[in-house]
mmCIF file of N, CA and C in Angstrom:
data_model
loop_
_atom_site.group_PDB
_atom_site.id
_atom_site.type_symbol
_atom_site.label_atom_id
_atom_site.label_comp_id
_atom_site.label_asym_id
_atom_site.label_seq_id
_atom_site.Cartn_x
_atom_site.Cartn_y
_atom_site.Cartn_z
ATOM 1 N N MET A 1 -2.943 16.876 -5.396
ATOM 2 C CA MET A 1 -4.298 16.243 -5.485
ATOM 3 C C MET A 1 -4.754 15.841 -4.086
ATOM 4 N N ALA A 2 -6.091 16.135 -3.820
ATOM 5 C CA ALA A 2 -6.625 15.762 -2.495
ATOM 6 C C ALA A 2 -7.217 14.438 -2.748
ATOM 7 N N VAL A 3 -6.941 13.480 -2.004
ATOM 8 C CA VAL A 3 -7.529 12.144 -2.137
ATOM 9 C C VAL A 3 -8.036 11.804 -0.458
ATOM 10 N N SER A 4 -9.101 11.153 -0.205
ATOM 11 C CA SER A 4 -9.577 10.759 0.857
ATOM 12 C C SER A 4 -9.316 9.321 1.249
ATOM 13 N N ASP A 5 -9.560 8.900 2.491
ATOM 14 C CA ASP A 5 -9.367 7.544 2.808
ATOM 15 C C ASP A 5 -10.529 6.714 2.241
ATOM 16 N N GLU A 6 -11.784 7.529 2.248
ATOM 17 C CA GLU A 6 -12.911 6.916 1.725
ATOM 18 C C GLU A 6 -12.940 6.688 0.090
ATOM 19 N N SER A 7 -11.916 7.527 -0.658
ATOM 20 C CA SER A 7 -11.873 7.359 -2.057
ATOM 21 C C SER A 7 -10.836 6.079 -2.179
ATOM 22 N N LEU A 8 -9.971 5.756 -1.367
ATOM 23 C CA LEU A 8 -9.162 4.757 -1.378
ATOM 24 C C LEU A 8 -9.779 3.484 -1.112
ATOM 25 N N GLU A 9 -10.689 3.712 -0.094
ATOM 26 C CA GLU A 9 -11.399 2.355 0.157
ATOM 27 C C GLU A 9 -12.531 1.965 -0.984
ATOM 28 N N PHE A 10 -12.960 3.073 -1.447
ATOM 29 C CA PHE A 10 -13.955 2.730 -2.607
ATOM 30 C C PHE A 10 -13.225 1.976 -3.886
ATOM 31 N N LEU A 11 -11.914 2.679 -4.356
ATOM 32 C CA LEU A 11 -11.142 2.011 -5.162
ATOM 33 C C LEU A 11 -10.725 0.532 -5.057
ATOM 34 N N ALA A 12 -10.480 0.446 -3.581
ATOM 35 C CA ALA A 12 -9.789 -0.937 -3.300
ATOM 36 C C ALA A 12 -11.038 -1.949 -3.343
ATOM 37 N N LEU A 13 -12.138 -1.567 -2.872
ATOM 38 C CA LEU A 13 -13.282 -2.470 -2.917
ATOM 39 C C LEU A 13 -13.778 -2.913 -4.167
ATOM 40 N N ASN A 14 -13.872 -1.779 -4.997
ATOM 41 C CA ASN A 14 -14.507 -1.923 -6.293
ATOM 42 C C ASN A 14 -13.572 -2.126 -7.633
ATOM 43 N N PHE A 15 -12.275 -2.154 -7.290
ATOM 44 C CA PHE A 15 -11.223 -2.459 -8.238
ATOM 45 C C PHE A 15 -10.095 -3.474 -7.752
ATOM 46 N N ASP A 16 -10.600 -4.328 -7.190
ATOM 47 C CA ASP A 16 -9.713 -5.315 -6.285
ATOM 48 C C ASP A 16 -8.587 -5.931 -7.051
ATOM 49 N N ASP A 17 -8.909 -5.812 -8.503
ATOM 50 C CA ASP A 17 -7.926 -6.426 -9.350
ATOM 51 C C ASP A 17 -6.775 -5.517 -9.950
ATOM 52 N N PHE A 18 -6.616 -4.573 -9.258
ATOM 53 C CA PHE A 18 -5.364 -3.557 -9.644
ATOM 54 C C PHE A 18 -4.295 -4.312 -9.370
ATOM 55 N N LYS A 19 -3.340 -3.976 -10.289
ATOM 56 C CA LYS A 19 -1.998 -4.552 -10.482
ATOM 57 C C LYS A 19 -1.064 -3.566 -10.144
ATOM 58 N N ALA A 20 -1.277 -2.317 -10.438
ATOM 59 C CA ALA A 20 -0.397 -1.157 -10.130
ATOM 60 C C ALA A 20 -1.206 0.016 -9.439
ATOM 61 N N PHE A 21 -0.562 0.340 -8.450
ATOM 62 C CA PHE A 21 -1.232 1.711 -7.633
ATOM 63 C C PHE A 21 -0.044 2.562 -7.315
ATOM 64 N N SER A 22 -0.371 3.761 -8.020
ATOM 65 C CA SER A 22 0.623 4.968 -7.834
ATOM 66 C C SER A 22 0.180 6.127 -7.450
ATOM 67 N N MET A 23 0.562 6.789 -6.321
ATOM 68 C CA MET A 23 0.156 8.198 -5.898
ATOM 69 C C MET A 23 1.167 9.023 -5.680
ATOM 70 N N LEU A 24 1.425 10.196 -6.316
ATOM 71 C CA LEU A 24 2.520 11.202 -6.299
ATOM 72 C C LEU A 24 1.882 12.385 -6.037
ATOM 73 N N SER A 25 2.461 13.073 -5.022
ATOM 74 C CA SER A 25 2.178 14.444 -4.552
ATOM 75 C C SER A 25 0.535 14.795 -4.185
ATOM 76 N N CYS A 26 0.012 13.639 -3.358
ATOM 77 C CA CYS A 26 -1.471 13.489 -2.976
ATOM 78 C C CYS A 26 -1.378 13.879 -1.548
ATOM 79 N N GLU A 27 -2.533 14.465 -1.090
ATOM 80 C CA GLU A 27 -2.789 14.664 0.392
ATOM 81 C C GLU A 27 -4.289 14.512 0.680
ATOM 82 N N GLY A 28 -4.408 14.201 2.006
ATOM 83 C CA GLY A 28 -5.643 14.341 2.529
ATOM 84 C C GLY A 28 -6.435 12.869 2.831
ATOM 85 N N PHE A 29 -5.167 11.930 2.749
ATOM 86 C CA PHE A 29 -5.642 10.599 3.240
ATOM 87 C C PHE A 29 -4.631 10.135 4.320
ATOM 88 N N SER A 30 -4.768 8.899 5.019
ATOM 89 C CA SER A 30 -4.082 8.416 6.118
ATOM 90 C C SER A 30 -3.736 7.013 5.880
ATOM 91 N N THR A 31 -3.060 6.569 6.909
ATOM 92 C CA THR A 31 -2.664 5.065 6.885
ATOM 93 C C THR A 31 -3.782 4.190 6.729
ATOM 94 N N LEU A 32 -5.097 4.753 7.163
ATOM 95 C CA LEU A 32 -6.460 3.829 7.029
ATOM 96 C C LEU A 32 -6.540 3.605 5.456
ATOM 97 N N GLY A 33 -6.501 4.734 4.710
ATOM 98 C CA GLY A 33 -6.589 4.322 3.293
ATOM 99 C C GLY A 33 -5.653 3.492 2.559
ATOM 100 N N LEU A 34 -4.346 3.386 3.122
ATOM 101 C CA LEU A 34 -3.357 2.401 2.625
ATOM 102 C C LEU A 34 -3.623 1.162 3.112
ATOM 103 N N GLU A 35 -4.254 1.017 4.341
ATOM 104 C CA GLU A 35 -4.723 -0.306 4.930
ATOM 105 C C GLU A 35 -5.782 -0.755 3.942
ATOM 106 N N ALA A 36 -6.612 0.055 3.515
ATOM 107 C CA ALA A 36 -7.629 -0.544 2.531
ATOM 108 C C ALA A 36 -6.920 -1.100 1.155
ATOM 109 N N ILE A 37 -5.886 -0.436 0.847
ATOM 110 C CA ILE A 37 -5.510 -0.781 -0.455
ATOM 111 C C ILE A 37 -4.676 -2.150 -0.241
ATOM 112 N N ALA A 38 -4.044 -2.212 0.819
ATOM 113 C CA ALA A 38 -3.360 -3.516 1.070
ATOM 114 C C ALA A 38 -4.195 -4.795 1.504
ATOM 115 N N THR A 39 -5.260 -4.519 1.975
ATOM 116 C CA THR A 39 -6.352 -5.324 2.366
ATOM 117 C C THR A 39 -7.039 -6.032 1.002
ATOM 118 N N HIS A 40 -7.396 -5.071 0.121
ATOM 119 C CA HIS A 40 -8.443 -5.406 -0.918
ATOM 120 C C HIS A 40 -7.778 -5.826 -2.191
ATOM 121 N N CYS A 41 -6.608 -5.326 -2.445
ATOM 122 C CA CYS A 41 -5.817 -5.266 -3.929
ATOM 123 C C CYS A 41 -5.176 -6.588 -3.929
ATOM 124 N N LYS A 42 -5.702 -7.783 -4.048
ATOM 125 C CA LYS A 42 -4.884 -8.945 -3.805
ATOM 126 C C LYS A 42 -4.031 -9.216 -4.917
ATOM 127 N N ASN A 43 -3.889 -8.652 -6.089
ATOM 128 C CA ASN A 43 -3.275 -9.143 -7.092
ATOM 129 C C ASN A 43 -2.082 -7.793 -7.338
ATOM 130 N N LEU A 44 -1.937 -7.140 -6.341
ATOM 131 C CA LEU A 44 -1.047 -6.006 -6.504
ATOM 132 C C LEU A 44 0.467 -6.171 -6.833
ATOM 133 N N LYS A 45 0.945 -5.615 -7.912
ATOM 134 C CA LYS A 45 2.387 -5.920 -8.296
ATOM 135 C C LYS A 45 3.140 -4.732 -7.766
ATOM 136 N N GLU A 46 2.364 -3.576 -7.828
ATOM 137 C CA GLU A 46 3.222 -2.429 -7.767
ATOM 138 C C GLU A 46 2.415 -1.319 -6.733
ATOM 139 N N LEU A 47 3.098 -1.007 -5.739
ATOM 140 C CA LEU A 47 2.462 0.105 -4.759
ATOM 141 C C LEU A 47 3.702 1.169 -4.758
ATOM 142 N N ASP A 48 3.281 2.234 -5.386
ATOM 143 C CA ASP A 48 4.287 3.356 -5.220
ATOM 144 C C ASP A 48 3.729 4.775 -4.663
ATOM 145 N N ILE A 49 3.995 5.086 -3.581
ATOM 146 C CA ILE A 49 3.371 6.287 -3.126
ATOM 147 C C ILE A 49 4.528 7.087 -2.687
ATOM 148 N N GLN A 50 4.662 8.263 -3.305
ATOM 149 C CA GLN A 50 6.002 9.264 -2.997
ATOM 150 C C GLN A 50 5.494 10.561 -2.870
ATOM 151 N N LYS A 51 5.993 11.333 -2.164
ATOM 152 C CA LYS A 51 5.910 12.797 -2.050
ATOM 153 C C LYS A 51 4.357 13.133 -1.583
ATOM 154 N N ASN A 52 3.881 12.292 -0.856
ATOM 155 C CA ASN A 52 2.284 12.506 -0.414
ATOM 156 C C ASN A 52 2.376 13.051 1.045
ATOM 157 N N GLY A 53 1.442 13.706 1.388
ATOM 158 C CA GLY A 53 0.811 14.156 2.731
ATOM 159 C C GLY A 53 0.160 12.909 3.480
ATOM 160 N N ILE A 54 0.633 12.050 4.046
ATOM 161 C CA ILE A 54 -0.148 11.202 4.598
ATOM 162 C C ILE A 54 -0.157 11.304 6.128
ATOM 163 N N ASP A 55 -1.567 11.058 6.532
ATOM 164 C CA ASP A 55 -1.604 11.395 7.998
ATOM 165 C C ASP A 55 -1.507 9.769 8.725
ATOM 166 N N ASP A 56 -0.592 9.854 9.729
ATOM 167 C CA ASP A 56 -0.346 8.558 10.439
ATOM 168 C C ASP A 56 -1.240 8.639 11.473
ATOM 169 N N LEU A 57 -2.263 7.623 11.429
ATOM 170 C CA LEU A 57 -3.323 7.362 12.310
ATOM 171 C C LEU A 57 -2.839 6.199 13.116
ATOM 172 N N GLY A 58 -1.646 5.789 13.111
ATOM 173 C CA GLY A 58 -1.142 4.684 13.699
ATOM 174 C C GLY A 58 -1.640 3.589 13.103
ATOM 175 N N GLY A 59 -1.217 2.389 13.801
ATOM 176 C CA GLY A 59 -1.488 0.965 12.976
ATOM 177 C C GLY A 59 -0.257 0.559 12.109
ATOM 178 N N ASP A 60 -0.368 -0.495 11.722
ATOM 179 C CA ASP A 60 0.597 -1.014 10.784
ATOM 180 C C ASP A 60 0.214 -1.463 9.398
ATOM 181 N N TRP A 61 0.082 -0.370 8.845
ATOM 182 C CA TRP A 61 -0.644 -0.661 7.165
ATOM 183 C C TRP A 61 0.144 -1.973 6.494
ATOM 184 N N LEU A 62 1.440 -2.096 6.626
ATOM 185 C CA LEU A 62 1.984 -3.007 5.815
ATOM 186 C C LEU A 62 1.516 -4.468 6.367
ATOM 187 N N SER A 63 1.020 -4.614 7.472
ATOM 188 C CA SER A 63 0.534 -6.073 8.084
ATOM 189 C C SER A 63 -0.703 -6.023 7.492
ATOM 190 N N TYR A 64 -1.250 -5.522 6.583
ATOM 191 C CA TYR A 64 -2.530 -5.621 5.973
ATOM 192 C C TYR A 64 -2.466 -6.442 4.769
ATOM 193 N N PHE A 65 -1.352 -6.454 4.378
ATOM 194 C CA PHE A 65 -1.372 -7.299 3.112
ATOM 195 C C PHE A 65 -1.334 -8.749 3.497
ATOM 196 N N PRO A 66 -2.347 -9.452 2.581
ATOM 197 C CA PRO A 66 -2.569 -10.703 2.941
ATOM 198 C C PRO A 66 -1.442 -11.713 3.031
ATOM 199 N N GLU A 67 -1.288 -12.745 3.958
ATOM 200 C CA GLU A 67 -0.343 -13.662 3.870
ATOM 201 C C GLU A 67 -0.067 -14.658 2.664
ATOM 202 N N ASN A 68 -1.066 -14.561 1.672
ATOM 203 C CA ASN A 68 -0.804 -15.257 0.386
ATOM 204 C C ASN A 68 -0.634 -14.218 -0.834
ATOM 205 N N LEU A 69 -0.180 -12.932 -0.447
ATOM 206 C CA LEU A 69 0.238 -12.153 -1.491
ATOM 207 C C LEU A 69 1.655 -12.351 -1.625
ATOM 208 N N THR A 70 2.058 -12.701 -2.905
ATOM 209 C CA THR A 70 3.306 -12.773 -3.514
ATOM 210 C C THR A 70 3.640 -12.094 -4.580
ATOM 211 N N SER A 71 2.765 -11.463 -5.131
ATOM 212 C CA SER A 71 2.889 -10.707 -6.432
ATOM 213 C C SER A 71 3.537 -9.586 -6.444
ATOM 214 N N LEU A 72 4.029 -8.947 -5.561
ATOM 215 C CA LEU A 72 4.658 -7.372 -5.312
ATOM 216 C C LEU A 72 5.881 -7.673 -5.990
ATOM 217 N N LYS A 73 6.295 -6.656 -6.858
ATOM 218 C CA LYS A 73 7.343 -6.229 -7.427
ATOM 219 C C LYS A 73 8.124 -5.118 -7.236
ATOM 220 N N VAL A 74 7.000 -4.189 -6.870
ATOM 221 C CA VAL A 74 7.510 -2.717 -6.501
ATOM 222 C C VAL A 74 6.735 -2.351 -5.459
ATOM 223 N N LEU A 75 7.827 -1.930 -4.269
ATOM 224 C CA LEU A 75 7.082 -1.409 -3.094
ATOM 225 C C LEU A 75 7.778 -0.191 -2.752
ATOM 226 N N SER A 76 7.261 1.200 -2.935
ATOM 227 C CA SER A 76 7.849 2.298 -2.862
ATOM 228 C C SER A 76 7.354 3.310 -1.970
ATOM 229 N N PHE A 77 7.712 3.652 -0.912
ATOM 230 C CA PHE A 77 7.231 4.643 0.167
ATOM 231 C C PHE A 77 8.149 5.577 0.524
ATOM 232 N N LEU A 78 8.905 6.392 -0.371
ATOM 233 C CA LEU A 78 10.207 7.033 -0.249
ATOM 234 C C LEU A 78 9.807 8.215 0.898
ATOM 235 N N THR A 79 8.857 8.675 0.805
ATOM 236 C CA THR A 79 8.641 9.902 1.566
ATOM 237 C C THR A 79 7.714 9.609 2.738
ATOM 238 N N LEU A 80 7.493 8.399 2.954
ATOM 239 C CA LEU A 80 6.369 8.159 4.263
ATOM 240 C C LEU A 80 7.216 8.721 5.340
ATOM 241 N N THR A 81 6.625 9.412 6.329
ATOM 242 C CA THR A 81 7.243 9.773 7.586
ATOM 243 C C THR A 81 6.687 8.975 8.783
ATOM 244 N N SER A 82 5.631 8.168 8.584
ATOM 245 C CA SER A 82 5.089 7.226 9.589
ATOM 246 C C SER A 82 6.177 6.218 9.921
ATOM 247 N N GLU A 83 6.199 5.574 11.076
ATOM 248 C CA GLU A 83 6.956 4.500 11.347
ATOM 249 C C GLU A 83 6.329 3.452 10.703
ATOM 250 N N VAL A 84 7.250 2.493 10.115
ATOM 251 C CA VAL A 84 6.739 1.222 9.648
ATOM 252 C C VAL A 84 7.451 -0.142 10.344
ATOM 253 N N SER A 85 6.611 -1.056 10.493
ATOM 254 C CA SER A 85 7.076 -2.284 11.327
ATOM 255 C C SER A 85 7.875 -3.180 10.660
ATOM 256 N N PHE A 86 9.238 -3.386 10.928
ATOM 257 C CA PHE A 86 10.188 -3.838 10.411
ATOM 258 C C PHE A 86 9.877 -5.431 10.318
ATOM 259 N N ASP A 87 9.143 -5.851 11.222
ATOM 260 C CA ASP A 87 8.629 -7.326 11.012
ATOM 261 C C ASP A 87 7.745 -7.440 9.981
ATOM 262 N N ALA A 88 6.879 -6.689 9.833
ATOM 263 C CA ALA A 88 5.620 -6.690 8.661
ATOM 264 C C ALA A 88 6.491 -6.593 7.437
ATOM 265 N N LEU A 89 7.281 -5.576 7.437
ATOM 266 C CA LEU A 89 8.119 -5.310 6.030
ATOM 267 C C LEU A 89 8.847 -6.693 5.622
ATOM 268 N N GLU A 90 9.753 -7.320 6.735
ATOM 269 C CA GLU A 90 10.556 -8.263 6.572
ATOM 270 C C GLU A 90 9.479 -9.570 6.101
ATOM 271 N N SER A 91 8.372 -9.829 6.573
ATOM 272 C CA SER A 91 7.421 -10.798 6.112
ATOM 273 C C SER A 91 7.062 -10.511 4.622
ATOM 274 N N LEU A 92 6.657 -9.351 4.493
ATOM 275 C CA LEU A 92 6.393 -9.061 3.041
ATOM 276 C C LEU A 92 7.360 -9.327 1.837
ATOM 277 N N VAL A 93 8.564 -8.965 2.314
ATOM 278 C CA VAL A 93 9.742 -8.876 1.530
ATOM 279 C C VAL A 93 9.959 -10.356 1.364
ATOM 280 N N SER A 94 9.864 -11.307 2.430
ATOM 281 C CA SER A 94 10.482 -12.807 2.107
ATOM 282 C C SER A 94 9.265 -13.576 1.310
ATOM 283 N N ARG A 95 8.052 -13.093 1.377
ATOM 284 C CA ARG A 95 6.941 -13.779 0.515
ATOM 285 C C ARG A 95 7.092 -13.465 -0.849
ATOM 286 N N CYS A 96 7.538 -12.160 -1.183
ATOM 287 C CA CYS A 96 7.341 -11.594 -2.723
ATOM 288 C C CYS A 96 8.962 -11.702 -3.220
ATOM 289 N N LYS A 97 9.003 -12.993 -3.732
ATOM 290 C CA LYS A 97 10.214 -13.222 -4.396
ATOM 291 C C LYS A 97 10.629 -12.492 -5.473
ATOM 292 N N SER A 98 9.612 -11.771 -6.255
ATOM 293 C CA SER A 98 9.881 -10.989 -7.385
ATOM 294 C C SER A 98 10.012 -9.414 -6.924
ATOM 295 N N LEU A 99 10.125 -9.245 -5.616
ATOM 296 C CA LEU A 99 10.027 -7.716 -5.293
ATOM 297 C C LEU A 99 11.725 -7.356 -5.852
ATOM 298 N N ARG A 100 11.636 -6.234 -6.642
ATOM 299 C CA ARG A 100 12.837 -5.723 -7.228
ATOM 300 C C ARG A 100 13.158 -4.175 -6.826
ATOM 301 N N VAL A 101 12.143 -3.447 -6.237
ATOM 302 C CA VAL A 101 12.182 -2.039 -5.872
ATOM 303 C C VAL A 101 11.398 -2.021 -4.444
#
């Protein structure tokens, strides 16, 4: 399925109460779309992005999660080929005490 960064930003801005967001085998979006999800979905408990064709436009999308986000229980980006900042990941994991995946 083709998904654009604009579509992800639209979803994040208009449905900011998302608790679970999952994409499997999608293409056409980049790390900018992930930044929009991380920035605007403040009640996210699950982010599952697997087997997607994600364009890495640089930046550190994990650092876009707000510092007060503590609700994340599932964070799965198994097939993401872009680099991820260990510092941003460590910060997110330390805040989200209920993280299990």
